[in-house]
Tab-separated table of C-alpha atoms and ligand atoms in Angstrom:
chain	number	residue	atom	x	y	z
Q	137	MET	CA	174.005	-235.890	-22.722
Q	138	THR	CA	170.210	-235.895	-22.646
Q	139	ASP	CA	168.591	-238.006	-19.935
Q	140	PRO	CA	167.561	-241.130	-21.912
Q	141	PHE	CA	164.380	-241.398	-19.805
Q	142	ALA	CA	163.377	-237.922	-20.972
Q	143	ILE	CA	163.105	-239.219	-24.542
Q	144	GLY	CA	159.855	-240.885	-25.439
Q	145	ASP	CA	156.113	-241.213	-25.137
Q	146	ASP	CA	153.444	-243.901	-25.133
Q	147	ILE	CA	154.895	-245.513	-28.289
Q	148	GLY	CA	158.530	-245.832	-27.278
Q	149	PRO	CA	161.437	-246.180	-27.062
Q	150	GLU	CA	161.120	-249.637	-25.628
Q	151	LYS	CA	164.848	-249.911	-25.023
Q	152	ILE	CA	167.946	-247.730	-25.381
Q	153	VAL	CA	171.296	-249.492	-25.337
Q	154	LEU	CA	174.535	-247.573	-24.878
Q	155	ILE	CA	177.597	-249.491	-26.028
Q	156	ARG	CA	181.191	-248.794	-25.040
Q	157	ARG	CA	184.185	-250.947	-25.978
Q	158	PRO	CA	187.144	-248.596	-25.381
Q	159	ALA	CA	189.648	-251.263	-26.399
Q	160	VAL	CA	188.402	-251.080	-30.004
Q	161	GLY	CA	187.282	-247.434	-29.918
Q	162	LEU	CA	183.616	-248.411	-30.134
Q	163	GLN	CA	180.955	-246.051	-28.913
Q	164	ALA	CA	177.433	-246.698	-30.162
Q	165	VAL	CA	173.743	-246.371	-29.364
Q	166	VAL	CA	170.867	-248.650	-30.314
Q	167	VAL	CA	167.300	-247.411	-29.928
Q	168	LEU	CA	164.544	-250.011	-30.139
Q	169	ASP	CA	161.627	-247.665	-30.513
Q	170	ASN	CA	158.644	-249.990	-30.812
Q	171	ILE	CA	158.625	-253.709	-31.474
Q	172	ALA	CA	154.922	-254.505	-31.187
Q	173	ALA	CA	154.713	-255.588	-34.844
Q	174	GLY	CA	157.893	-257.670	-34.669
Q	175	PRO	CA	161.661	-257.293	-34.414
Q	176	ALA	CA	162.764	-253.816	-35.439
Q	177	ILE	CA	164.424	-253.248	-38.801
Q	178	GLY	CA	166.507	-250.091	-38.973
Q	179	GLY	CA	169.808	-248.913	-40.352
Q	180	VAL	CA	173.214	-248.609	-38.712
Q	181	ARG	CA	174.445	-245.053	-39.226
Q	182	MET	CA	178.156	-244.334	-38.824
Q	183	ALA	CA	179.038	-240.700	-38.233
Q	184	PRO	CA	181.443	-239.018	-35.785
Q	185	ASP	CA	178.823	-236.495	-34.649
Q	186	ALA	CA	175.826	-238.860	-34.385
Q	187	THR	CA	173.853	-238.498	-31.145
Q	188	LEU	CA	171.386	-240.395	-28.996
Q	189	GLU	CA	168.667	-237.864	-29.887
Q	190	GLU	CA	169.268	-238.334	-33.628
Q	191	CYS	CA	169.157	-242.099	-33.175
Q	192	ALA	CA	165.875	-241.886	-31.272
Q	193	ARG	CA	164.323	-239.634	-33.939
Q	194	LEU	CA	165.405	-241.952	-36.726
Q	195	ALA	CA	164.137	-244.995	-34.809
Q	196	ARG	CA	160.721	-243.354	-34.432
Q	197	ALA	CA	160.638	-242.603	-38.149
Q	198	MET	CA	161.260	-246.314	-38.787
Q	199	THR	CA	158.411	-247.277	-36.429
Q	200	PHE	CA	155.992	-245.238	-38.542
Q	201	LYS	CA	157.513	-246.246	-41.876
Q	202	ASN	CA	157.361	-249.963	-41.028
Q	203	ALA	CA	153.850	-249.700	-39.553
Q	204	ALA	CA	152.642	-247.806	-42.636
Q	205	ALA	CA	154.294	-250.383	-44.899
Q	206	GLY	CA	152.452	-253.127	-43.030
Q	207	ILE	CA	155.526	-255.289	-42.573
Q	208	PRO	CA	155.887	-257.492	-39.476
Q	209	HIS	CA	158.643	-255.316	-38.052
Q	210	GLY	CA	158.934	-252.550	-35.540
Q	211	GLY	CA	161.190	-249.520	-35.693
Q	212	GLY	CA	164.738	-249.154	-34.448
Q	213	LYS	CA	168.006	-247.548	-35.374
Q	214	SER	CA	171.613	-247.523	-34.273
Q	215	VAL	CA	174.477	-245.088	-34.560
Q	216	ILE	CA	178.178	-245.800	-34.278
Q	217	MET	CA	180.048	-242.639	-33.357
Q	218	ALA	CA	183.003	-242.919	-35.734
Q	219	ASP	CA	184.367	-241.664	-39.031
Q	220	PRO	CA	182.964	-243.888	-41.840
Q	221	GLY	CA	185.975	-243.015	-43.997
Q	222	MET	CA	188.466	-244.781	-41.707
Q	223	ALA	CA	190.822	-247.440	-43.106
Q	224	ALA	CA	188.933	-250.563	-44.233
Q	225	PRO	CA	190.491	-253.018	-41.715
Q	226	ASP	CA	189.707	-250.633	-38.836
Q	227	LYS	CA	186.139	-250.260	-40.038
Q	228	GLU	CA	185.682	-254.021	-40.245
Q	229	ARG	CA	187.031	-254.438	-36.704
Q	230	LEU	CA	184.700	-251.742	-35.397
Q	231	VAL	CA	181.601	-253.045	-37.163
Q	232	ARG	CA	182.324	-256.607	-36.017
Q	233	ALA	CA	182.751	-255.385	-32.420
Q	234	PHE	CA	179.410	-253.569	-32.714
Q	235	ALA	CA	177.741	-256.712	-34.080
Q	236	ARG	CA	179.044	-258.772	-31.157
Q	237	ALA	CA	177.891	-256.129	-28.688
Q	238	ILE	CA	174.303	-256.385	-29.996
Q	239	GLU	CA	174.347	-260.183	-30.278
Q	240	GLU	CA	171.791	-260.618	-27.462
Q	241	LEU	CA	169.566	-257.841	-28.788
Q	242	ALA	CA	167.471	-260.245	-30.851
Q	243	ALA	CA	164.686	-257.714	-31.417
Q	244	TYR	CA	166.977	-255.542	-33.553
Q	245	ILE	CA	167.789	-256.397	-37.182
Q	246	PRO	CA	170.444	-254.022	-38.547
Q	247	GLY	CA	170.488	-252.706	-42.116
Q	248	PRO	CA	172.742	-250.328	-44.024
Q	249	ASP	CA	172.458	-246.564	-43.606
Q	250	MET	CA	174.728	-243.550	-44.067
Q	251	GLY	CA	178.321	-244.654	-43.514
Q	252	THR	CA	177.632	-248.402	-43.749
Q	253	ASN	CA	176.995	-250.700	-46.699
Q	254	GLU	CA	176.314	-254.311	-47.697
Q	255	SER	CA	179.847	-255.426	-46.724
Q	256	CYS	CA	179.271	-254.029	-43.232
Q	257	MET	CA	176.010	-255.989	-43.069
Q	258	ALA	CA	177.836	-259.142	-44.160
Q	259	TRP	CA	180.272	-258.676	-41.231
Q	260	VAL	CA	177.340	-258.082	-38.860
Q	261	ARG	CA	175.608	-261.253	-39.979
Q	262	ASP	CA	178.851	-263.207	-39.757
Q	263	GLU	CA	179.126	-262.173	-36.100
Q	264	ASN	CA	175.545	-262.426	-34.870
Q	265	GLY	CA	173.406	-264.002	-37.612
Q	266	ARG	CA	171.070	-261.031	-38.149
Q	267	ALA	CA	171.227	-258.314	-40.814
Q	268	VAL	CA	169.441	-257.154	-43.952
Q	269	GLY	CA	170.841	-255.389	-47.001
Q	270	LEU	CA	173.319	-258.232	-47.494
Q	271	PRO	CA	175.444	-258.955	-50.578
Q	272	ALA	CA	173.619	-261.114	-53.154
Q	273	VAL	CA	175.947	-264.042	-52.481
Q	274	LEU	CA	174.563	-264.181	-48.922
Q	275	GLY	CA	170.923	-264.036	-50.068
Q	276	GLY	CA	170.718	-260.268	-50.166
Q	277	ILE	CA	168.564	-258.404	-52.673
Q	278	PRO	CA	170.686	-255.498	-54.000
Q	279	LEU	CA	167.961	-252.889	-53.642
Q	280	ASP	CA	169.821	-249.895	-55.076
Q	281	GLU	CA	171.063	-251.907	-58.050
Q	282	ILE	CA	167.582	-253.159	-58.905
Q	283	GLY	CA	166.079	-249.768	-58.037
Q	284	ILE	CA	163.253	-251.101	-55.909
Q	285	THR	CA	162.614	-247.774	-54.147
Q	286	GLY	CA	162.340	-245.928	-57.470
Q	287	PHE	CA	160.001	-248.674	-58.675
Q	288	GLY	CA	157.814	-248.066	-55.611
Q	289	VAL	CA	157.801	-244.334	-56.331
Q	290	ALA	CA	156.429	-245.043	-59.824
Q	291	VAL	CA	153.781	-247.369	-58.387
Q	292	ALA	CA	152.750	-244.565	-56.008
Q	293	ALA	CA	152.494	-242.228	-59.024
Q	294	GLU	CA	150.227	-244.697	-60.810
Q	295	ALA	CA	147.943	-244.899	-57.793
Q	296	ALA	CA	147.962	-241.102	-57.324
Q	297	GLN	CA	146.829	-240.289	-60.891
Q	298	GLU	CA	143.115	-240.342	-60.171
Q	299	TYR	CA	143.526	-238.164	-57.066
Q	300	CYS	CA	145.099	-235.288	-58.981
Q	301	ASP	CA	143.468	-235.627	-62.361
Q	302	LEU	CA	146.713	-236.424	-64.112
Q	303	SER	CA	147.704	-239.113	-66.547
Q	304	LEU	CA	151.191	-240.597	-66.436
Q	305	ASP	CA	150.958	-240.951	-70.178
Q	306	GLY	CA	152.687	-237.818	-71.447
Q	307	ALA	CA	153.240	-236.336	-67.968
Q	308	ARG	CA	156.421	-234.258	-67.630
Q	309	VAL	CA	158.706	-235.435	-64.818
Q	310	ALA	CA	161.466	-233.581	-62.943
Q	311	ILE	CA	163.894	-235.551	-60.782
Q	312	GLN	CA	165.945	-233.806	-58.111
Q	313	GLY	CA	168.853	-236.142	-57.247
Q	314	PHE	CA	169.591	-238.552	-60.096
Q	315	GLY	CA	170.923	-241.279	-57.781
Q	316	ALA	CA	169.744	-244.755	-56.779
Q	317	VAL	CA	166.194	-243.625	-56.045
Q	318	GLY	CA	165.909	-240.815	-58.608
Q	319	LYS	CA	167.190	-242.537	-61.730
Q	320	HIS	CA	165.122	-245.662	-61.177
Q	321	ALA	CA	162.014	-243.578	-60.425
Q	322	ALA	CA	162.666	-241.806	-63.747
Q	323	ARG	CA	163.100	-245.132	-65.558
Q	324	HIS	CA	159.866	-246.616	-64.219
Q	325	LEU	CA	157.898	-243.405	-64.831
Q	326	VAL	CA	159.172	-243.197	-68.412
Q	327	GLU	CA	158.191	-246.864	-68.878
Q	328	ARG	CA	154.677	-245.786	-67.877
Q	329	GLY	CA	154.549	-243.107	-70.571
Q	330	ALA	CA	155.979	-240.081	-68.751
Q	331	ARG	CA	158.615	-237.741	-70.239
Q	332	LEU	CA	161.735	-236.801	-68.286
Q	333	VAL	CA	162.173	-233.017	-68.599
Q	334	ALA	CA	164.592	-232.213	-65.743
Q	335	ALA	CA	167.246	-234.112	-63.809
Q	336	SER	CA	169.761	-232.863	-61.268
Q	337	ASP	CA	172.670	-233.965	-59.157
Q	338	THR	CA	175.230	-232.037	-57.134
Q	339	GLY	CA	176.758	-230.793	-60.416
Q	340	GLY	CA	173.604	-228.969	-61.545
Q	341	THR	CA	170.380	-229.517	-63.487
Q	342	VAL	CA	169.738	-230.478	-67.107
Q	343	LEU	CA	166.443	-229.511	-68.708
Q	344	ASP	CA	164.620	-230.302	-71.947
Q	345	GLN	CA	160.857	-230.035	-72.395
Q	346	ALA	CA	161.086	-232.332	-75.440
Q	347	GLY	CA	162.455	-235.094	-73.185
Q	348	LEU	CA	165.914	-235.951	-71.870
Q	349	PRO	CA	167.680	-239.135	-73.049
Q	350	LEU	CA	167.232	-241.378	-70.018
Q	351	ASP	CA	169.698	-244.109	-70.996
Q	352	GLU	CA	172.413	-241.577	-71.724
Q	353	LEU	CA	171.926	-239.943	-68.339
Q	354	ILE	CA	172.007	-243.313	-66.575
Q	355	GLY	CA	175.193	-244.127	-68.525
Q	356	LEU	CA	176.825	-240.875	-67.418
Q	357	LYS	CA	176.070	-241.622	-63.759
Q	358	ALA	CA	177.385	-245.186	-64.133
Q	359	ALA	CA	180.622	-243.682	-65.476
Q	360	GLY	CA	180.897	-241.492	-62.359
Q	361	LYS	CA	179.966	-238.313	-64.221
Q	362	SER	CA	177.316	-235.669	-63.635
Q	363	VAL	CA	174.038	-235.322	-65.527
Q	364	THR	CA	175.403	-231.914	-66.591
Q	365	ASP	CA	177.989	-233.736	-68.756
Q	366	LEU	CA	175.188	-234.558	-71.202
Q	367	PRO	CA	176.406	-233.224	-74.562
Q	368	GLY	CA	174.490	-230.179	-75.791
Q	369	ALA	CA	172.280	-230.024	-72.720
Q	370	ARG	CA	170.735	-226.885	-71.287
Q	371	VAL	CA	172.380	-226.688	-67.864
Q	372	GLU	CA	171.113	-224.707	-64.900
Q	373	PRO	CA	172.085	-224.506	-61.217
Q	374	VAL	CA	171.488	-227.353	-58.811
Q	375	GLY	CA	168.165	-226.024	-57.442
Q	376	ALA	CA	166.494	-225.759	-60.867
Q	377	ALA	CA	164.887	-229.238	-60.848
Q	378	ILE	CA	162.654	-228.259	-57.926
Q	379	THR	CA	161.238	-225.265	-59.787
Q	380	ALA	CA	161.255	-226.805	-63.289
Q	381	GLU	CA	158.186	-226.687	-65.582
Q	382	CYS	CA	156.725	-230.163	-65.006
Q	383	ASP	CA	153.668	-232.128	-63.906
Q	384	ILE	CA	155.415	-234.520	-61.516
Q	385	LEU	CA	158.327	-233.694	-59.217
Q	386	VAL	CA	160.383	-236.351	-57.443
Q	387	PRO	CA	162.706	-234.904	-54.797
Q	388	ALA	CA	165.209	-237.752	-54.343
Q	389	ALA	CA	168.279	-236.165	-52.788
Q	390	ARG	CA	168.602	-234.597	-49.339
Q	391	PRO	CA	166.174	-233.380	-46.661
Q	392	ASP	CA	164.635	-229.893	-46.920
Q	393	ALA	CA	164.712	-229.474	-50.697
Q	394	ILE	CA	161.270	-227.811	-50.812
Q	395	THR	CA	161.262	-224.939	-48.371
Q	396	ASP	CA	159.223	-221.882	-47.455
Q	397	ALA	CA	161.536	-219.955	-49.777
Q	398	ASN	CA	161.144	-221.979	-52.997
Q	399	VAL	CA	157.691	-223.547	-52.566
Q	400	VAL	CA	155.940	-220.753	-54.471
Q	401	GLN	CA	158.087	-221.563	-57.522
Q	402	VAL	CA	157.162	-225.268	-57.595
Q	403	LYS	CA	155.148	-225.925	-60.773
Q	404	ALA	CA	154.341	-229.635	-60.347
Q	405	ARG	CA	150.806	-230.902	-59.675
Q	406	LEU	CA	152.010	-234.138	-58.095
Q	407	ILE	CA	155.026	-234.577	-55.818
Q	408	LEU	CA	156.349	-238.017	-54.926
Q	409	GLU	CA	158.735	-237.789	-51.997
Q	410	GLY	CA	161.536	-240.195	-52.890
Q	411	ALA	CA	163.920	-238.722	-50.303
Q	412	ASN	CA	163.249	-238.674	-46.579
Q	413	ILE	CA	161.729	-235.391	-45.325
Q	414	PRO	CA	162.431	-233.450	-48.552
Q	415	SER	CA	159.775	-230.830	-47.701
Q	416	SER	CA	159.171	-228.767	-44.598
Q	417	ARG	CA	155.757	-229.058	-42.944
Q	418	ALA	CA	154.971	-225.467	-43.912
Q	419	ALA	CA	155.905	-226.178	-47.544
Q	420	GLU	CA	153.659	-229.281	-47.608
Q	421	GLN	CA	150.826	-227.195	-46.183
Q	422	ALA	CA	151.376	-224.469	-48.807
Q	423	LEU	CA	151.347	-227.098	-51.583
Q	424	HIS	CA	148.184	-228.672	-50.172
Q	425	ASP	CA	146.483	-225.256	-50.047
Q	426	ARG	CA	147.329	-224.789	-53.736
Q	427	GLY	CA	145.903	-228.185	-54.664
Q	428	VAL	CA	149.279	-229.839	-55.284
Q	429	LEU	CA	149.157	-233.483	-54.245
Q	430	VAL	CA	152.104	-234.720	-52.150
Q	431	VAL	CA	152.625	-238.443	-51.557
Q	432	PRO	CA	154.651	-238.389	-48.329
Q	433	ASP	CA	158.087	-239.954	-48.006
Q	434	PHE	CA	157.253	-242.897	-45.768
Q	435	ILE	CA	154.525	-244.012	-48.184
Q	436	ALA	CA	156.270	-243.298	-51.514
Q	437	ASN	CA	159.794	-244.471	-50.624
Q	438	ALA	CA	158.937	-247.566	-48.556
Q	439	GLY	CA	160.143	-249.911	-51.328
Q	440	GLY	CA	163.571	-250.275	-49.742
Q	441	VAL	CA	162.405	-251.378	-46.318
Q	442	ILE	CA	159.697	-253.662	-47.740
Q	443	CYS	CA	162.403	-255.291	-49.866
Q	444	ALA	CA	164.596	-255.682	-46.759
Q	445	ALA	CA	161.747	-257.416	-44.944
Q	446	VAL	CA	161.307	-259.818	-47.877
Q	447	GLU	CA	165.051	-260.485	-47.903
Q	448	TYR	CA	164.931	-261.277	-44.172
Q	449	GLN	CA	162.266	-263.927	-44.855
Q	450	GLY	CA	164.512	-265.484	-47.517
Q	451	GLY	CA	162.348	-264.144	-50.384
Q	452	THR	CA	163.515	-263.419	-53.910
Q	453	GLU	CA	163.737	-260.215	-55.947
Q	454	ALA	CA	160.593	-261.212	-57.871
Q	455	THR	CA	158.646	-261.658	-54.627
Q	456	ALA	CA	159.959	-258.332	-53.343
Q	457	ARG	CA	158.786	-256.550	-56.491
Q	458	GLU	CA	155.319	-258.048	-56.201
Q	459	ILE	CA	154.956	-257.173	-52.520
Q	460	VAL	CA	156.333	-253.645	-52.988
Q	461	ALA	CA	153.825	-253.026	-55.790
Q	462	THR	CA	150.860	-254.371	-53.807
Q	463	LYS	CA	151.695	-252.553	-50.587
Q	464	ILE	CA	152.639	-249.196	-52.084
Q	465	ARG	CA	149.623	-249.168	-54.381
Q	466	GLY	CA	147.289	-250.045	-51.495
Q	467	ASN	CA	148.840	-247.587	-49.060
Q	468	THR	CA	148.938	-244.696	-51.543
Q	469	GLU	CA	145.285	-245.234	-52.409
Q	470	GLU	CA	144.263	-245.478	-48.766
Q	471	VAL	CA	146.212	-242.370	-47.728
Q	472	LEU	CA	145.018	-240.247	-50.630
Q	473	ARG	CA	141.419	-241.369	-50.142
Q	474	ARG	CA	141.573	-240.469	-46.440
Q	475	ALA	CA	143.193	-237.127	-47.268
Q	476	ARG	CA	140.547	-236.335	-49.889
Q	477	ASP	CA	137.667	-237.356	-47.611
Q	478	THR	CA	138.911	-235.329	-44.639
Q	479	GLY	CA	140.661	-232.432	-46.386
Q	480	ARG	CA	143.772	-233.171	-44.333
Q	481	LEU	CA	147.390	-233.252	-45.497
Q	482	PRO	CA	148.318	-236.654	-46.977
Q	483	ARG	CA	151.147	-236.781	-44.401
Q	484	ASP	CA	148.643	-236.490	-41.550
Q	485	ALA	CA	146.379	-239.093	-43.127
Q	486	ALA	CA	149.411	-241.398	-43.503
Q	487	THR	CA	150.478	-240.832	-39.894
Q	488	ASP	CA	146.949	-241.649	-38.674
Q	489	MET	CA	146.927	-244.834	-40.761
Q	490	ALA	CA	150.322	-245.918	-39.397
Q	491	ARG	CA	149.351	-245.008	-35.838
Q	492	ALA	CA	146.143	-247.044	-36.072
Q	493	ARG	CA	148.132	-250.078	-37.283
Q	494	LEU	CA	150.659	-249.564	-34.498
Q	495	ASP	CA	147.938	-249.278	-31.860
Q	496	ARG	CA	146.395	-252.517	-33.090
Q	497	ALA	CA	149.767	-254.273	-32.930
Q	498	MET	CA	150.358	-252.878	-29.434
Q	499	THR	CA	147.163	-254.457	-28.110
Q	500	TYR	CA	148.904	-257.831	-28.480
Q	501	ARG	CA	151.777	-256.843	-26.159
Q	502	ARG	CA	151.715	-257.974	-22.531
Q	503	TYR	CA	153.084	-254.666	-21.190
Q	504	ARG	CA	151.589	-251.786	-23.070
J	743	NAD	P1	172.260	-241.563	-53.850
J	743	NAD	O1	173.456	-241.078	-53.123
J	743	NAD	O2	172.350	-242.774	-54.686
J	743	NAD	O3	171.692	-240.390	-54.783
J	743	NAD	C1	171.514	-239.089	-54.353
J	743	NAD	C2	171.668	-238.175	-55.564
J	743	NAD	O4	171.300	-236.866	-55.172
J	743	NAD	C3	173.089	-238.088	-56.111
J	743	NAD	O5	173.030	-238.188	-57.520
J	743	NAD	C4	173.561	-236.688	-55.697
J	743	NAD	O6	174.462	-236.119	-56.627
J	743	NAD	C5	172.261	-235.950	-55.705
J	743	NAD	N1	172.197	-234.741	-54.864
J	743	NAD	C6	172.697	-234.546	-53.616
J	743	NAD	N2	172.407	-233.304	-53.202
J	743	NAD	C7	171.704	-232.717	-54.199
J	743	NAD	C8	171.098	-231.455	-54.366
J	743	NAD	N3	171.156	-230.541	-53.416
J	743	NAD	N4	170.449	-231.188	-55.527
J	743	NAD	C9	170.358	-232.117	-56.498
J	743	NAD	N5	170.912	-233.340	-56.401
J	743	NAD	C10	171.574	-233.633	-55.261
J	743	NAD	O7	171.132	-241.712	-52.707
J	743	NAD	P2	169.786	-242.531	-52.798
J	743	NAD	O8	169.981	-243.886	-52.257
J	743	NAD	O9	169.204	-242.347	-54.137
J	743	NAD	O10	168.906	-241.769	-51.719
J	743	NAD	C11	168.341	-240.513	-51.988
J	743	NAD	C12	167.405	-240.148	-50.850
J	743	NAD	O11	166.372	-241.122	-50.731
J	743	NAD	C13	168.041	-240.056	-49.475
J	743	NAD	O12	167.357	-239.053	-48.759
J	743	NAD	C14	167.726	-241.410	-48.865
J	743	NAD	O13	167.722	-241.364	-47.455
J	743	NAD	C15	166.346	-241.632	-49.403
J	743	NAD	N6	165.917	-243.034	-49.461
J	743	NAD	C16	166.644	-243.952	-50.154
J	743	NAD	C17	166.204	-245.254	-50.241
J	743	NAD	C18	166.952	-246.277	-51.043
J	743	NAD	O14	166.424	-247.362	-51.233
J	743	NAD	N7	168.135	-245.982	-51.552
J	743	NAD	C19	165.019	-245.647	-49.600
J	743	NAD	C20	164.274	-244.683	-48.907
J	743	NAD	C21	164.740	-243.382	-48.863
């Protein structure tokens, strides 16, 4: 295993906790990357092959995402090295053991991530009193159900219009990954006058320049079907949403969707990164050089974590919506203005903005 002291720089990690409870088969890592702005919010990932390095990378990403979002929380992450598909009672035992093991780690507020969900967070809170992404009955705001991240993506699009000479009214939208983020981004963009012309999931892509029937597609997904089950639809392979004829592209599935190989075929003028790291650095540079505007992931998709922060303060869905709109609009405008004024990539402008906020927060720490 990597020497934990070899990981890090002037920002963090502040603390790395290795957890072993052989009696319950628990092996886990918590990385508190930086807590200058407040207790870290970051997901609990459960995967058999998760590593300390992965945890540290994800924790750093949360530090920047939370600093950019301007919420009073630092960045952290945890991984439980286990199979998330294990029998439910075993999973509950394991998650509860993890929650007890981090009871004293007050500067870490766990949330759901790959392999964990709102029930897991309910067990965590039952054990140690701290978690976000809770079931509604415990004061949670069901962020995927209400589609707060997709809402934020649409707000980012609104703010980006004047920086790419595009109007949402009549703009053609392609969504890669018609899931929690993608379908709600589509819904909110259509509400703002855009036309959905491409949508994909793991089954393939459906396309129609005249406009796809949004409600029907949402209904298909709710019934556990694929967008390609749309009757009479023109169906193409899974990668076709990325290269579809459109004005706005929302990659909302997995990392590395826009690559060196397919970037030349991207037709959109505005890309809103709903997924985390959907484009390689080289692809973002190539898009920038062509005048395609990219609103980076940790600005465009921050709705979820902002909502979690509101939930932690006991706020309501209505408050969350208001704060998400204000913050994402403000941040998108600031990042795109900085990028335009300096000619830099929006991602670099966003990183500078987050870093400046982090540095300011760090001046208030005793040991820095
Ligand atoms: P989800 O599982 O609800 O939806 C993902 C969708 O993508 C599914 O419909 C799936 O079929 C589709 N998909 C998977 N691989 C694909 C491919 N290669 N081509 C086309 N479609 C594909 O997940 P989600 O919650 O919507 O999250 C999507 C992404 O956004 C993830 O990267 C996630 O980390 C990120 N994200 C989510 C949130 C949130 O609030 N849910 C917040 C920030 C970032």
